[in-house]
Amino acid sequence: MIRLIAAIDNKLGIAKNGTLPWTLPVEQHYFKEMTMRHGGIVLMGRRTYETIGRPLPGRQNFVLSSTLQDTDGITVVRDLKTFLQEQPDVWVMGGASVYEQTFEQADELYITRIDADFGCDQFFPAFATDAFYLQRRSPVQRENNLNYLYEIYSRPS
């Protein structure tokens, strides 16, 4: 199963100047908890990996890149199609280019919707509600003066 996981603002923004423009520790814990499930395999792009600066603990870290080399804690993916065929469960965690490249294969979307506009310069792909159905929505959370909620979408069988 291919799951895309992202926190987005009101305009589908996911990053500004290469970083998250919000600080939500509870949401970050949710991200960690979710991505450690189902085998804990995470796929990210090179820029996302370089922004984080280290492998995510407790997970198998794969980085889509044509320039990086394997290093402690990460495995470089050069052929996305083969990787997705070989991995039964993958959490795709960005960035924008990797979301775009994996969106059509996604089975589920784990979305944190933040009720704000951060003037982002990187975006999650827009998706139609007929391509996915809303499986679950959390009550509104409030942290650091921001309202947000969690949604899980599934692709119809």
Coordinates of N, CA and C in Angstrom, one line a residue:
M1 N 0.8 -1.2 0.0 CA 0.0 0.0 0.0 C 0.9 1.2 0.0
I2 N 0.6 2.2 -0.8 CA 1.3 3.4 -0.9 C 0.5 4.5 -0.2
R3 N 1.1 5.1 0.8 CA 0.4 6.1 1.6 C 1.2 7.4 1.5
L4 N 0.6 8.5 1.1 CA 1.2 9.8 1.1 C 0.8 10.5 2.4
I5 N 1.8 11.0 3.1 CA 1.5 11.7 4.4 C 2.1 13.1 4.3
A6 N 1.2 14.1 4.6 CA 1.7 15.5 4.5 C 0.8 16.4 5.4
A7 N 1.5 17.5 5.8 CA 0.8 18.6 6.5 C 0.7 19.7 5.4
I8 N -0.5 20.2 5.3 CA -0.7 21.2 4.2 C -1.5 22.4 4.8
D9 N -1.2 23.6 4.2 CA -2.0 24.8 4.6 C -3.2 24.9 3.7
N10 N -3.9 26.0 3.9 CA -5.2 26.2 3.1 C -5.0 26.2 1.6
K11 N -3.8 26.5 1.1 CA -3.5 26.5 -0.3 C -2.7 25.3 -0.8
L12 N -2.7 24.2 0.0 CA -2.0 23.0 -0.2 C -0.5 23.2 -0.1
G13 N -0.1 24.2 0.6 CA 1.3 24.5 0.8 C 2.0 23.5 1.8
I14 N 3.2 23.0 1.5 CA 3.9 22.1 2.3 C 5.2 22.6 2.8
A15 N 5.8 23.6 2.2 CA 7.1 24.2 2.6 C 7.3 25.6 2.1
K16 N 8.1 26.3 2.7 CA 8.5 27.6 2.3 C 10.0 27.8 2.5
N17 N 10.7 28.1 1.5 CA 12.2 28.3 1.5 C 12.8 27.0 2.1
G18 N 12.3 25.9 1.7 CA 12.9 24.6 2.0 C 12.6 24.1 3.4
T19 N 11.8 24.7 4.2 CA 11.5 24.2 5.5 C 10.0 24.3 5.8
L20 N 9.5 23.6 6.8 CA 8.1 23.7 7.3 C 7.9 25.1 7.9
P21 N 6.9 25.8 7.5 CA 6.7 27.2 8.0 C 5.9 27.2 9.3
W22 N 5.7 26.0 9.9 CA 4.9 26.0 11.2 C 5.7 25.0 12.1
T23 N 5.3 25.2 13.4 CA 5.9 24.3 14.4 C 4.7 23.7 15.2
L24 N 4.5 22.4 15.0 CA 3.4 21.7 15.6 C 3.9 20.4 16.2
P25 N 4.4 20.4 17.4 CA 5.0 19.2 18.0 C 4.0 18.0 18.1
V26 N 2.8 18.3 18.4 CA 1.8 17.2 18.5 C 1.6 16.6 17.1
E27 N 1.5 17.4 16.1 CA 1.4 16.9 14.7 C 2.6 16.1 14.3
Q28 N 3.8 16.6 14.7 CA 5.0 15.9 14.4 C 5.0 14.5 15.1
H29 N 4.5 14.4 16.3 CA 4.4 13.1 16.9 C 3.4 12.2 16.2
Y30 N 2.3 12.8 15.7 CA 1.4 12.0 14.8 C 2.1 11.5 13.6
F31 N 2.9 12.3 12.9 CA 3.6 11.9 11.8 C 4.5 10.7 12.1
K32 N 5.3 10.8 13.2 CA 6.2 9.8 13.7 C 5.4 8.5 13.9
E33 N 4.3 8.6 14.7 CA 3.5 7.4 15.0 C 3.0 6.7 13.8
M34 N 2.5 7.5 12.8 CA 1.9 6.9 11.6 C 3.0 6.2 10.8
T35 N 4.1 6.9 10.6 CA 5.1 6.4 9.7 C 5.9 5.2 10.3
M36 N 5.7 5.0 11.5 CA 6.4 3.8 12.1 C 5.5 2.5 12.0
R37 N 4.3 2.7 11.5 CA 3.4 1.6 11.3 C 3.7 0.9 9.9
H38 N 3.1 -0.3 9.7 CA 3.1 -1.0 8.4 C 4.5 -1.1 7.9
G39 N 5.5 -1.5 8.7 CA 6.8 -1.7 8.3 C 7.8 -0.5 8.4
G40 N 7.2 0.6 8.6 CA 8.0 1.8 8.8 C 9.0 2.2 7.7
I41 N 8.5 2.0 6.5 CA 9.3 2.3 5.3 C 8.9 3.7 4.8
V42 N 9.9 4.6 4.8 CA 9.6 6.0 4.4 C 10.4 6.3 3.1
L43 N 9.7 7.0 2.2 CA 10.4 7.5 1.0 C 10.3 9.0 0.9
M44 N 11.5 9.6 0.7 CA 11.5 11.1 0.6 C 12.5 11.5 -0.5
G45 N 12.3 12.7 -1.0 CA 13.3 13.2 -2.0 C 14.6 13.7 -1.3
R46 N 15.5 13.9 -2.2 CA 16.9 14.3 -1.7 C 16.8 15.6 -0.9
R47 N 16.1 16.6 -1.4 CA 16.0 17.9 -0.7 C 15.3 17.8 0.7
T48 N 14.3 16.9 0.7 CA 13.6 16.7 2.0 C 14.6 16.0 3.0
Y49 N 15.4 15.0 2.5 CA 16.4 14.4 3.3 C 17.4 15.4 3.8
E50 N 17.9 16.2 2.9 CA 19.0 17.2 3.3 C 18.4 18.2 4.3
T51 N 17.1 18.6 4.2 CA 16.5 19.5 5.1 C 16.5 18.9 6.5
I52 N 16.1 17.6 6.6 CA 16.0 16.9 7.8 C 17.4 16.7 8.4
G53 N 18.3 16.3 7.5 CA 19.7 16.2 7.9 C 20.1 14.9 8.5
R54 N 19.2 13.9 8.6 CA 19.5 12.6 9.2 C 18.4 11.6 8.9
P55 N 18.7 10.4 8.9 CA 17.7 9.4 8.8 C 16.6 9.5 9.9
L56 N 15.4 9.2 9.7 CA 14.4 9.2 10.7 C 14.5 7.9 11.6
P57 N 14.7 8.1 12.9 CA 14.9 6.9 13.7 C 13.7 6.0 13.7
G58 N 14.0 4.7 13.8 CA 12.9 3.7 13.9 C 12.2 3.4 12.6
R59 N 12.7 3.9 11.5 CA 12.1 3.6 10.2 C 13.2 3.3 9.2
Q60 N 12.8 2.6 8.1 CA 13.7 2.3 7.0 C 13.6 3.5 6.1
N61 N 14.7 4.2 5.9 CA 14.7 5.5 5.1 C 15.2 5.2 3.7
F62 N 14.4 5.6 2.7 CA 14.8 5.5 1.3 C 14.7 7.0 0.8
V63 N 15.7 7.3 0.0 CA 15.8 8.7 -0.6 C 15.8 8.5 -2.1
L64 N 14.8 9.2 -2.8 CA 14.8 9.2 -4.2 C 15.8 10.3 -4.7
S65 N 16.9 9.8 -5.4 CA 17.9 10.7 -5.9 C 18.7 10.1 -7.0
S66 N 19.2 11.0 -7.9 CA 20.1 10.5 -8.9 C 21.5 10.9 -8.6
T67 N 21.7 11.6 -7.5 CA 23.1 12.1 -7.1 C 23.6 11.6 -5.8
L68 N 22.7 11.3 -4.8 CA 23.2 10.8 -3.5 C 23.7 9.4 -3.6
Q69 N 24.6 9.0 -2.7 CA 25.0 7.7 -2.5 C 24.5 7.1 -1.2
D70 N 24.3 5.8 -1.1 CA 23.9 5.1 0.1 C 24.8 5.6 1.2
T71 N 24.3 5.8 2.4 CA 25.1 6.1 3.6 C 24.4 5.5 4.8
D72 N 25.0 5.5 5.9 CA 24.4 4.9 7.1 C 23.0 5.4 7.3
G73 N 22.1 4.5 7.4 CA 20.7 4.8 7.7 C 19.8 5.2 6.5
I74 N 20.4 5.3 5.3 CA 19.5 5.6 4.1 C 19.9 4.7 3.0
T75 N 18.9 4.4 2.2 CA 19.1 3.6 0.9 C 18.7 4.5 -0.2
V76 N 19.5 4.8 -1.2 CA 19.1 5.6 -2.3 C 18.3 4.8 -3.3
V77 N 17.2 5.4 -3.8 CA 16.4 4.8 -4.8 C 16.6 5.6 -6.1
R78 N 17.0 4.9 -7.1 CA 17.2 5.5 -8.4 C 16.0 5.3 -9.4
D79 N 15.3 4.1 -9.2 CA 14.2 3.7 -10.1 C 13.0 3.6 -9.2
L80 N 12.2 4.7 -9.3 CA 11.0 4.8 -8.5 C 10.0 3.7 -8.8
K81 N 9.7 3.4 -10.1 CA 8.8 2.4 -10.5 C 9.1 1.1 -9.9
T82 N 10.3 0.6 -10.0 CA 10.8 -0.6 -9.4 C 10.6 -0.6 -7.9
F83 N 11.1 0.4 -7.3 CA 11.0 0.5 -5.8 C 9.5 0.3 -5.4
L84 N 8.6 1.0 -6.0 CA 7.2 0.9 -5.6 C 6.6 -0.5 -5.8
Q85 N 7.1 -1.1 -6.9 CA 6.6 -2.5 -7.1 C 7.2 -3.5 -6.1
E86 N 8.4 -3.2 -5.6 CA 9.0 -4.2 -4.7 C 8.6 -3.9 -3.2
Q87 N 8.1 -2.8 -2.9 CA 7.8 -2.5 -1.5 C 6.3 -2.6 -1.2
P88 N 5.9 -3.5 -0.3 CA 4.5 -3.7 -0.1 C 3.8 -2.6 0.6
D89 N 4.6 -1.9 1.5 CA 4.0 -0.7 2.2 C 5.0 0.4 2.3
V90 N 4.6 1.5 1.8 CA 5.6 2.7 1.8 C 4.8 3.9 2.2
W91 N 5.5 4.7 3.1 CA 5.0 6.1 3.4 C 5.8 7.1 2.6
V92 N 5.1 7.8 1.7 CA 5.8 8.9 1.0 C 5.6 10.2 1.7
M93 N 6.8 10.8 2.1 CA 6.7 11.9 3.0 C 7.3 13.2 2.3
G94 N 7.3 13.3 1.0 CA 7.7 14.5 0.3 C 9.1 14.5 -0.2
G95 N 9.4 15.5 -0.8 CA 8.7 16.8 -1.0 C 7.8 16.8 -2.2
A96 N 7.5 18.0 -2.7 CA 6.5 18.2 -3.7 C 6.7 17.3 -5.0
S97 N 8.0 17.2 -5.4 CA 8.2 16.4 -6.6 C 8.0 14.9 -6.4
V98 N 8.3 14.4 -5.2 CA 8.1 13.0 -4.9 C 6.6 12.8 -4.8
Y99 N 5.8 13.7 -4.1 CA 4.4 13.6 -4.1 C 3.8 13.5 -5.5
E100 N 4.2 14.4 -6.4 CA 3.7 14.4 -7.8 C 4.0 13.1 -8.5
Q101 N 5.2 12.5 -8.3 CA 5.6 11.3 -9.0 C 4.9 10.1 -8.4
T102 N 4.4 10.1 -7.2 CA 3.8 8.9 -6.6 C 2.3 9.0 -6.5
F103 N 1.7 10.2 -6.8 CA 0.3 10.5 -6.5 C -0.6 9.5 -7.2
E104 N -0.4 9.2 -8.4 CA -1.3 8.3 -9.2 C -1.3 6.9 -8.6
Q105 N -0.2 6.5 -8.0 CA -0.1 5.1 -7.4 C -0.6 5.1 -5.9
A106 N -0.9 6.2 -5.3 CA -1.3 6.3 -3.9 C -2.6 5.6 -3.7
D107 N -2.6 4.8 -2.6 CA -3.8 4.1 -2.1 C -4.5 4.9 -1.0
E108 N -3.7 5.6 -0.2 CA -4.2 6.4 0.9 C -3.5 7.7 1.0
L109 N -4.2 8.7 1.5 CA -3.6 10.0 1.8 C -3.8 10.3 3.3
Y110 N -2.8 10.6 4.0 CA -2.8 11.0 5.4 C -2.5 12.5 5.4
I111 N -3.5 13.3 5.6 CA -3.4 14.8 5.4 C -3.7 15.5 6.8
T112 N -2.8 16.3 7.1 CA -3.0 17.3 8.2 C -3.3 18.6 7.6
R113 N -4.6 19.1 7.8 CA -5.0 20.4 7.2 C -4.8 21.5 8.3
I114 N -4.0 22.4 8.0 CA -3.7 23.5 8.9 C -4.5 24.7 8.4
D115 N -5.3 25.3 9.2 CA -6.2 26.4 8.8 C -5.4 27.7 8.9
A116 N -4.6 27.9 7.9 CA -3.8 29.1 7.7 C -3.2 29.1 6.3
D117 N -2.7 30.3 5.9 CA -1.9 30.4 4.7 C -0.5 30.9 5.0
F118 N 0.5 30.1 4.7 CA 1.8 30.5 5.0 C 2.7 31.0 3.9
G119 N 2.0 31.3 2.7 CA 2.8 31.8 1.6 C 3.8 30.8 1.1
C120 N 3.5 29.5 1.1 CA 4.4 28.4 0.7 C 4.8 28.5 -0.7
D121 N 6.0 27.9 -1.0 CA 6.5 27.9 -2.4 C 6.6 26.4 -2.9
Q122 N 6.2 25.5 -2.1 CA 6.1 24.0 -2.5 C 4.7 23.5 -2.1
F123 N 4.1 22.7 -2.9 CA 2.7 22.3 -2.7 C 2.5 20.9 -2.9
F124 N 1.4 20.4 -2.2 CA 0.9 19.0 -2.3 C 0.0 19.0 -3.6
P125 N 0.0 17.9 -4.3 CA -0.9 17.9 -5.5 C -2.4 18.1 -5.1
A126 N -3.1 18.9 -6.0 CA -4.5 19.0 -5.8 C -5.2 17.7 -6.1
F127 N -6.2 17.3 -5.4 CA -6.9 16.0 -5.7 C -8.4 16.2 -5.6
A128 N -9.1 15.5 -6.5 CA -10.5 15.6 -6.6 C -11.1 14.6 -5.6
T129 N -12.2 15.0 -5.0 CA -12.8 14.1 -4.0 C -13.4 12.9 -4.7
D130 N -13.6 12.8 -6.0 CA -14.1 11.6 -6.6 C -12.9 10.6 -6.8
A131 N -11.7 11.0 -6.7 CA -10.6 10.1 -6.8 C -10.3 9.4 -5.5
F132 N -10.6 10.1 -4.4 CA -10.4 9.5 -3.1 C -11.7 9.8 -2.2
Y133 N -12.0 9.0 -1.3 CA -13.1 9.3 -0.4 C -12.5 9.5 1.0
L134 N -13.2 10.3 1.8 CA -12.7 10.6 3.1 C -13.1 9.5 4.0
Q135 N -12.1 8.9 4.6 CA -12.3 7.7 5.5 C -12.5 8.1 6.9
R136 N -11.7 9.2 7.3 CA -11.7 9.6 8.7 C -11.3 11.0 8.8
R137 N -11.9 11.7 9.7 CA -11.5 13.1 10.0 C -11.5 13.3 11.5
S138 N -10.5 13.9 12.1 CA -10.4 14.1 13.5 C -11.1 15.4 13.9
P139 N -11.4 15.6 15.2 CA -11.8 16.9 15.6 C -10.7 17.9 15.4
V140 N -11.1 19.2 15.4 CA -10.1 20.2 15.3 C -9.2 20.2 16.5
Q141 N -7.9 20.3 16.2 CA -6.8 20.4 17.2 C -6.4 21.9 17.2
R142 N -5.8 22.3 18.4 CA -5.2 23.7 18.4 C -3.9 23.6 19.1
E143 N -2.9 24.2 18.4 CA -1.5 24.2 18.9 C -0.8 25.4 18.4
N144 N -0.1 26.1 19.2 CA 0.7 27.3 18.8 C -0.2 28.2 18.0
N145 N -1.4 28.5 18.5 CA -2.3 29.4 17.9 C -2.8 29.0 16.5
L146 N -2.6 27.7 16.2 CA -3.1 27.2 14.9 C -4.1 26.1 15.0
N147 N -5.2 26.2 14.2 CA -6.1 25.1 14.2 C -5.8 24.2 13.1
Y148 N -5.9 22.9 13.3 CA -5.6 21.9 12.3 C -6.4 20.6 12.6
L149 N -6.5 19.7 11.6 CA -7.2 18.4 11.8 C -6.5 17.4 10.9
Y150 N -6.8 16.2 11.3 CA -6.2 15.0 10.5 C -7.3 14.4 9.7
E151 N -6.9 14.1 8.4 CA -7.8 13.4 7.5 C -7.1 12.2 6.9
I152 N -7.9 11.2 6.7 CA -7.4 10.0 6.0 C -8.3 9.8 4.8
Y153 N -7.7 9.7 3.6 CA -8.5 9.5 2.4 C -8.0 8.1 1.8
S154 N -9.0 7.4 1.2 CA -8.7 6.2 0.5 C -9.2 6.2 -0.9
R155 N -8.4 5.6 -1.8 CA -8.8 5.5 -3.2 C -9.9 4.4 -3.3
P156 N -11.0 4.6 -3.9 CA -12.0 3.6 -4.1 C -11.5 2.3 -4.8
S157 N -11.9 1.2 -4.3 CA -11.4 -0.1 -4.9 C -12.0 -0.3 -6.3

